[in-house]
Amino acid sequence: MYKRILVATDGSTLSKKAVASAIELAATCGAELVALKVVPRYPQAYFEGSIPLSVEEIARVEAQWTDSAQAQLAAVEKSAKAKAVSTKAITVKSDVVSDAIIAAAKKHKADLIVMASHGRKGIKRLLLGSETQQVLTHSHIPVLVLR
């Protein structure tokens, strides 16, 4: 059925459940799993909400975010290996998470994107938006959303 499944994670509890489901689906289908963590760039302007930092400090913060992402992906790889699922872990730097997920799915020729829905409602959804909604709206690849 599926040959390559991309699962996006942000390390949250809901995202971990989506990862577990993606691993189970990949094991059932005999599919390869592509685990993706999108790391933001440090905001560079006051209008983006940044705190003025030196170039070295910004590099340190971004490196720390990347290290954290790699640790999260290592945990995904370990869980997948326990289920005999071949896994490729990738970290992408991007300010627009939904675009990075769609681009990674295309680049790695995924048949399916698996994501968690954070279930925001009302004003929170309006203000914070939904990366999942953006992926659903713009992806040409099927998307499985788990609550």
PDB file of C-alpha atoms in Angstrom:
ATOM      1  CA  MET A   1       0.000   0.000   0.000  1.00  0.00           C
ATOM      2  CA  TYR A   2       2.459   2.686   1.160  1.00  0.00           C
ATOM      3  CA  LYS A   3       6.159   2.498   0.360  1.00  0.00           C
ATOM      4  CA  ARG A   4       7.418   5.612   2.153  1.00  0.00           C
ATOM      5  CA  ILE A   5       5.664   7.407   5.002  1.00  0.00           C
ATOM      6  CA  LEU A   6       6.764  10.827   6.231  1.00  0.00           C
ATOM      7  CA  VAL A   7       5.947  11.593   9.854  1.00  0.00           C
ATOM      8  CA  ALA A   8       6.394  15.134  11.141  1.00  0.00           C
ATOM      9  CA  THR A   9       7.191  15.585  14.805  1.00  0.00           C
ATOM     10  CA  ASP A  10       7.621  18.535  17.117  1.00  0.00           C
ATOM     11  CA  GLY A  11       8.356  16.463  20.214  1.00  0.00           C
ATOM     12  CA  SER A  12       4.982  17.128  21.852  1.00  0.00           C
ATOM     13  CA  THR A  13       2.890  14.390  23.454  1.00  0.00           C
ATOM     14  CA  LEU A  14       0.390  14.430  20.573  1.00  0.00           C
ATOM     15  CA  SER A  15       3.192  14.317  18.053  1.00  0.00           C
ATOM     16  CA  LYS A  16       4.722  11.291  19.823  1.00  0.00           C
ATOM     17  CA  LYS A  17       1.392   9.480  19.446  1.00  0.00           C
ATOM     18  CA  ALA A  18       1.399  10.286  15.725  1.00  0.00           C
ATOM     19  CA  VAL A  19       4.952   8.923  15.467  1.00  0.00           C
ATOM     20  CA  ALA A  20       3.916   5.685  17.201  1.00  0.00           C
ATOM     21  CA  SER A  21       0.975   5.318  14.804  1.00  0.00           C
ATOM     22  CA  ALA A  22       3.171   6.029  11.784  1.00  0.00           C
ATOM     23  CA  ILE A  23       5.661   3.374  12.931  1.00  0.00           C
ATOM     24  CA  GLU A  24       2.851   0.831  13.330  1.00  0.00           C
ATOM     25  CA  LEU A  25       1.472   1.688   9.887  1.00  0.00           C
ATOM     26  CA  ALA A  26       4.928   1.451   8.316  1.00  0.00           C
ATOM     27  CA  ALA A  27       5.500  -1.929   9.988  1.00  0.00           C
ATOM     28  CA  THR A  28       2.137  -3.194   8.725  1.00  0.00           C
ATOM     29  CA  CYS A  29       2.738  -1.987   5.169  1.00  0.00           C
ATOM     30  CA  GLY A  30       6.436  -2.818   5.050  1.00  0.00           C
ATOM     31  CA  ALA A  31       7.073   0.845   4.307  1.00  0.00           C
ATOM     32  CA  GLU A  32      10.112   2.993   4.978  1.00  0.00           C
ATOM     33  CA  LEU A  33       9.620   5.772   7.516  1.00  0.00           C
ATOM     34  CA  VAL A  34      10.962   9.290   7.025  1.00  0.00           C
ATOM     35  CA  ALA A  35      10.958  11.150  10.357  1.00  0.00           C
ATOM     36  CA  LEU A  36      11.013  14.930   9.985  1.00  0.00           C
ATOM     37  CA  LYS A  37      11.664  17.675  12.504  1.00  0.00           C
ATOM     38  CA  VAL A  38      11.465  21.274  11.306  1.00  0.00           C
ATOM     39  CA  VAL A  39      13.766  23.637  13.197  1.00  0.00           C
ATOM     40  CA  PRO A  40      13.021  27.376  13.020  1.00  0.00           C
ATOM     41  CA  ARG A  41      15.607  30.003  12.315  1.00  0.00           C
ATOM     42  CA  TYR A  42      16.206  32.545  15.040  1.00  0.00           C
ATOM     43  CA  PRO A  43      14.146  35.703  14.361  1.00  0.00           C
ATOM     44  CA  GLN A  44      16.401  38.476  13.098  1.00  0.00           C
ATOM     45  CA  ALA A  45      14.168  41.533  13.450  1.00  0.00           C
ATOM     46  CA  TYR A  46      12.326  43.169  16.317  1.00  0.00           C
ATOM     47  CA  PHE A  47       9.130  42.778  14.310  1.00  0.00           C
ATOM     48  CA  GLU A  48       9.604  38.986  14.310  1.00  0.00           C
ATOM     49  CA  GLY A  49       9.858  38.940  18.099  1.00  0.00           C
ATOM     50  CA  SER A  50      13.604  38.627  18.476  1.00  0.00           C
ATOM     51  CA  ILE A  51      15.800  39.685  21.346  1.00  0.00           C
ATOM     52  CA  PRO A  52      18.980  41.395  20.141  1.00  0.00           C
ATOM     53  CA  LEU A  53      21.771  38.833  20.321  1.00  0.00           C
ATOM     54  CA  SER A  54      25.223  38.604  18.831  1.00  0.00           C
ATOM     55  CA  VAL A  55      25.803  36.493  15.743  1.00  0.00           C
ATOM     56  CA  GLU A  56      27.681  33.956  17.870  1.00  0.00           C
ATOM     57  CA  GLU A  57      24.828  33.704  20.365  1.00  0.00           C
ATOM     58  CA  ILE A  58      22.276  33.239  17.594  1.00  0.00           C
ATOM     59  CA  ALA A  59      24.432  30.455  16.130  1.00  0.00           C
ATOM     60  CA  ARG A  60      24.604  28.824  19.574  1.00  0.00           C
ATOM     61  CA  VAL A  61      20.812  28.982  20.027  1.00  0.00           C
ATOM     62  CA  GLU A  62      20.178  27.536  16.555  1.00  0.00           C
ATOM     63  CA  ALA A  63      22.742  24.776  17.194  1.00  0.00           C
ATOM     64  CA  GLN A  64      20.978  23.970  20.460  1.00  0.00           C
ATOM     65  CA  TRP A  65      17.628  23.713  18.638  1.00  0.00           C
ATOM     66  CA  THR A  66      19.212  21.439  16.013  1.00  0.00           C
ATOM     67  CA  ASP A  67      20.776  19.202  18.680  1.00  0.00           C
ATOM     68  CA  SER A  68      17.405  18.910  20.412  1.00  0.00           C
ATOM     69  CA  ALA A  69      15.767  17.999  17.086  1.00  0.00           C
ATOM     70  CA  GLN A  70      18.366  15.323  16.419  1.00  0.00           C
ATOM     71  CA  ALA A  71      17.782  13.844  19.889  1.00  0.00           C
ATOM     72  CA  GLN A  72      14.029  13.692  19.202  1.00  0.00           C
ATOM     73  CA  LEU A  73      14.656  12.008  15.852  1.00  0.00           C
ATOM     74  CA  ALA A  74      17.066   9.525  17.433  1.00  0.00           C
ATOM     75  CA  ALA A  75      14.231   8.465  19.758  1.00  0.00           C
ATOM     76  CA  VAL A  76      11.977   7.962  16.714  1.00  0.00           C
ATOM     77  CA  GLU A  77      14.661   5.883  14.993  1.00  0.00           C
ATOM     78  CA  LYS A  78      15.069   3.745  18.113  1.00  0.00           C
ATOM     79  CA  SER A  79      11.304   3.091  18.336  1.00  0.00           C
ATOM     80  CA  ALA A  80      11.125   2.270  14.633  1.00  0.00           C
ATOM     81  CA  LYS A  81      14.116  -0.052  14.821  1.00  0.00           C
ATOM     82  CA  ALA A  82      12.370  -1.989  17.611  1.00  0.00           C
ATOM     83  CA  LYS A  83       9.536  -2.659  15.125  1.00  0.00           C
ATOM     84  CA  ALA A  84      11.985  -3.497  12.304  1.00  0.00           C
ATOM     85  CA  VAL A  85      11.006  -0.377  10.345  1.00  0.00           C
ATOM     86  CA  SER A  86      13.667   1.199   8.142  1.00  0.00           C
ATOM     87  CA  THR A  87      13.901   4.861   9.102  1.00  0.00           C
ATOM     88  CA  LYS A  88      15.523   7.971   7.707  1.00  0.00           C
ATOM     89  CA  ALA A  89      15.678  10.942  10.089  1.00  0.00           C
ATOM     90  CA  ILE A  90      15.894  14.429   8.639  1.00  0.00           C
ATOM     91  CA  THR A  91      16.080  17.889  10.158  1.00  0.00           C
ATOM     92  CA  VAL A  92      15.093  20.901   8.075  1.00  0.00           C
ATOM     93  CA  LYS A  93      15.572  24.580   8.931  1.00  0.00           C
ATOM     94  CA  SER A  94      12.574  26.657   7.965  1.00  0.00           C
ATOM     95  CA  ASP A  95      10.367  29.427   9.285  1.00  0.00           C
ATOM     96  CA  VAL A  96       7.289  27.977   7.582  1.00  0.00           C
ATOM     97  CA  VAL A  97       6.718  24.495   8.984  1.00  0.00           C
ATOM     98  CA  SER A  98       3.940  23.477   6.603  1.00  0.00           C
ATOM     99  CA  ASP A  99       5.976  24.362   3.508  1.00  0.00           C
ATOM    100  CA  ALA A 100       8.973  22.450   4.878  1.00  0.00           C
ATOM    101  CA  ILE A 101       6.828  19.351   5.497  1.00  0.00           C
ATOM    102  CA  ILE A 102       5.347  19.409   1.997  1.00  0.00           C
ATOM    103  CA  ALA A 103       8.751  20.006   0.391  1.00  0.00           C
ATOM    104  CA  ALA A 104      10.341  17.169   2.387  1.00  0.00           C
ATOM    105  CA  ALA A 105       7.524  14.807   1.420  1.00  0.00           C
ATOM    106  CA  LYS A 106       8.072  15.628  -2.258  1.00  0.00           C
ATOM    107  CA  LYS A 107      11.859  15.413  -2.010  1.00  0.00           C
ATOM    108  CA  HIS A 108      11.790  12.020  -0.282  1.00  0.00           C
ATOM    109  CA  LYS A 109       8.945  10.725  -2.489  1.00  0.00           C
ATOM    110  CA  ALA A 110       6.582  10.004   0.392  1.00  0.00           C
ATOM    111  CA  ASP A 111       3.259   8.305  -0.346  1.00  0.00           C
ATOM    112  CA  LEU A 112       1.706   9.578   2.882  1.00  0.00           C
ATOM    113  CA  ILE A 113       2.262  12.351   5.424  1.00  0.00           C
ATOM    114  CA  VAL A 114       1.351  11.576   9.048  1.00  0.00           C
ATOM    115  CA  MET A 115       0.839  14.451  11.488  1.00  0.00           C
ATOM    116  CA  ALA A 116      -0.831  15.205  14.785  1.00  0.00           C
ATOM    117  CA  SER A 117      -3.585  17.750  15.144  1.00  0.00           C
ATOM    118  CA  HIS A 118      -3.182  19.944  18.185  1.00  0.00           C
ATOM    119  CA  GLY A 119      -6.933  20.481  18.317  1.00  0.00           C
ATOM    120  CA  ARG A 120      -6.877  24.230  18.847  1.00  0.00           C
ATOM    121  CA  LYS A 121     -10.306  25.826  18.810  1.00  0.00           C
ATOM    122  CA  GLY A 122     -11.767  29.297  18.719  1.00  0.00           C
ATOM    123  CA  ILE A 123      -9.505  32.294  19.144  1.00  0.00           C
ATOM    124  CA  LYS A 124      -6.343  30.202  19.693  1.00  0.00           C
ATOM    125  CA  ARG A 125      -6.795  28.594  16.278  1.00  0.00           C
ATOM    126  CA  LEU A 126      -7.445  31.972  14.695  1.00  0.00           C
ATOM    127  CA  LEU A 127      -4.373  33.568  16.281  1.00  0.00           C
ATOM    128  CA  LEU A 128      -1.940  30.650  16.187  1.00  0.00           C
ATOM    129  CA  GLY A 129      -3.118  29.060  12.958  1.00  0.00           C
ATOM    130  CA  SER A 130      -2.643  25.421  12.147  1.00  0.00           C
ATOM    131  CA  GLU A 131       0.354  23.910  10.391  1.00  0.00           C
ATOM    132  CA  THR A 132      -1.692  20.748   9.950  1.00  0.00           C
ATOM    133  CA  GLN A 133      -4.443  22.714   8.200  1.00  0.00           C
ATOM    134  CA  GLN A 134      -1.884  24.300   5.874  1.00  0.00           C
ATOM    135  CA  VAL A 135      -0.426  20.901   4.976  1.00  0.00           C
ATOM    136  CA  LEU A 136      -3.922  19.496   4.368  1.00  0.00           C
ATOM    137  CA  THR A 137      -4.786  22.459   2.168  1.00  0.00           C
ATOM    138  CA  HIS A 138      -1.624  22.559   0.058  1.00  0.00           C
ATOM    139  CA  SER A 139      -0.302  18.994  -0.105  1.00  0.00           C
ATOM    140  CA  HIS A 140      -0.876  16.847  -3.166  1.00  0.00           C
ATOM    141  CA  ILE A 141       0.188  13.828  -1.108  1.00  0.00           C
ATOM    142  CA  PRO A 142      -2.389  12.145   1.167  1.00  0.00           C
ATOM    143  CA  VAL A 143      -2.243  13.348   4.782  1.00  0.00           C
ATOM    144  CA  LEU A 144      -3.257  11.279   7.797  1.00  0.00           C
ATOM    145  CA  VAL A 145      -4.115  13.519  10.754  1.00  0.00           C
ATOM    146  CA  LEU A 146      -4.218  11.981  14.213  1.00  0.00           C
ATOM    147  CA  ARG A 147      -5.838  13.618  17.235  1.00  0.00           C
TER     148      ARG A 147
END
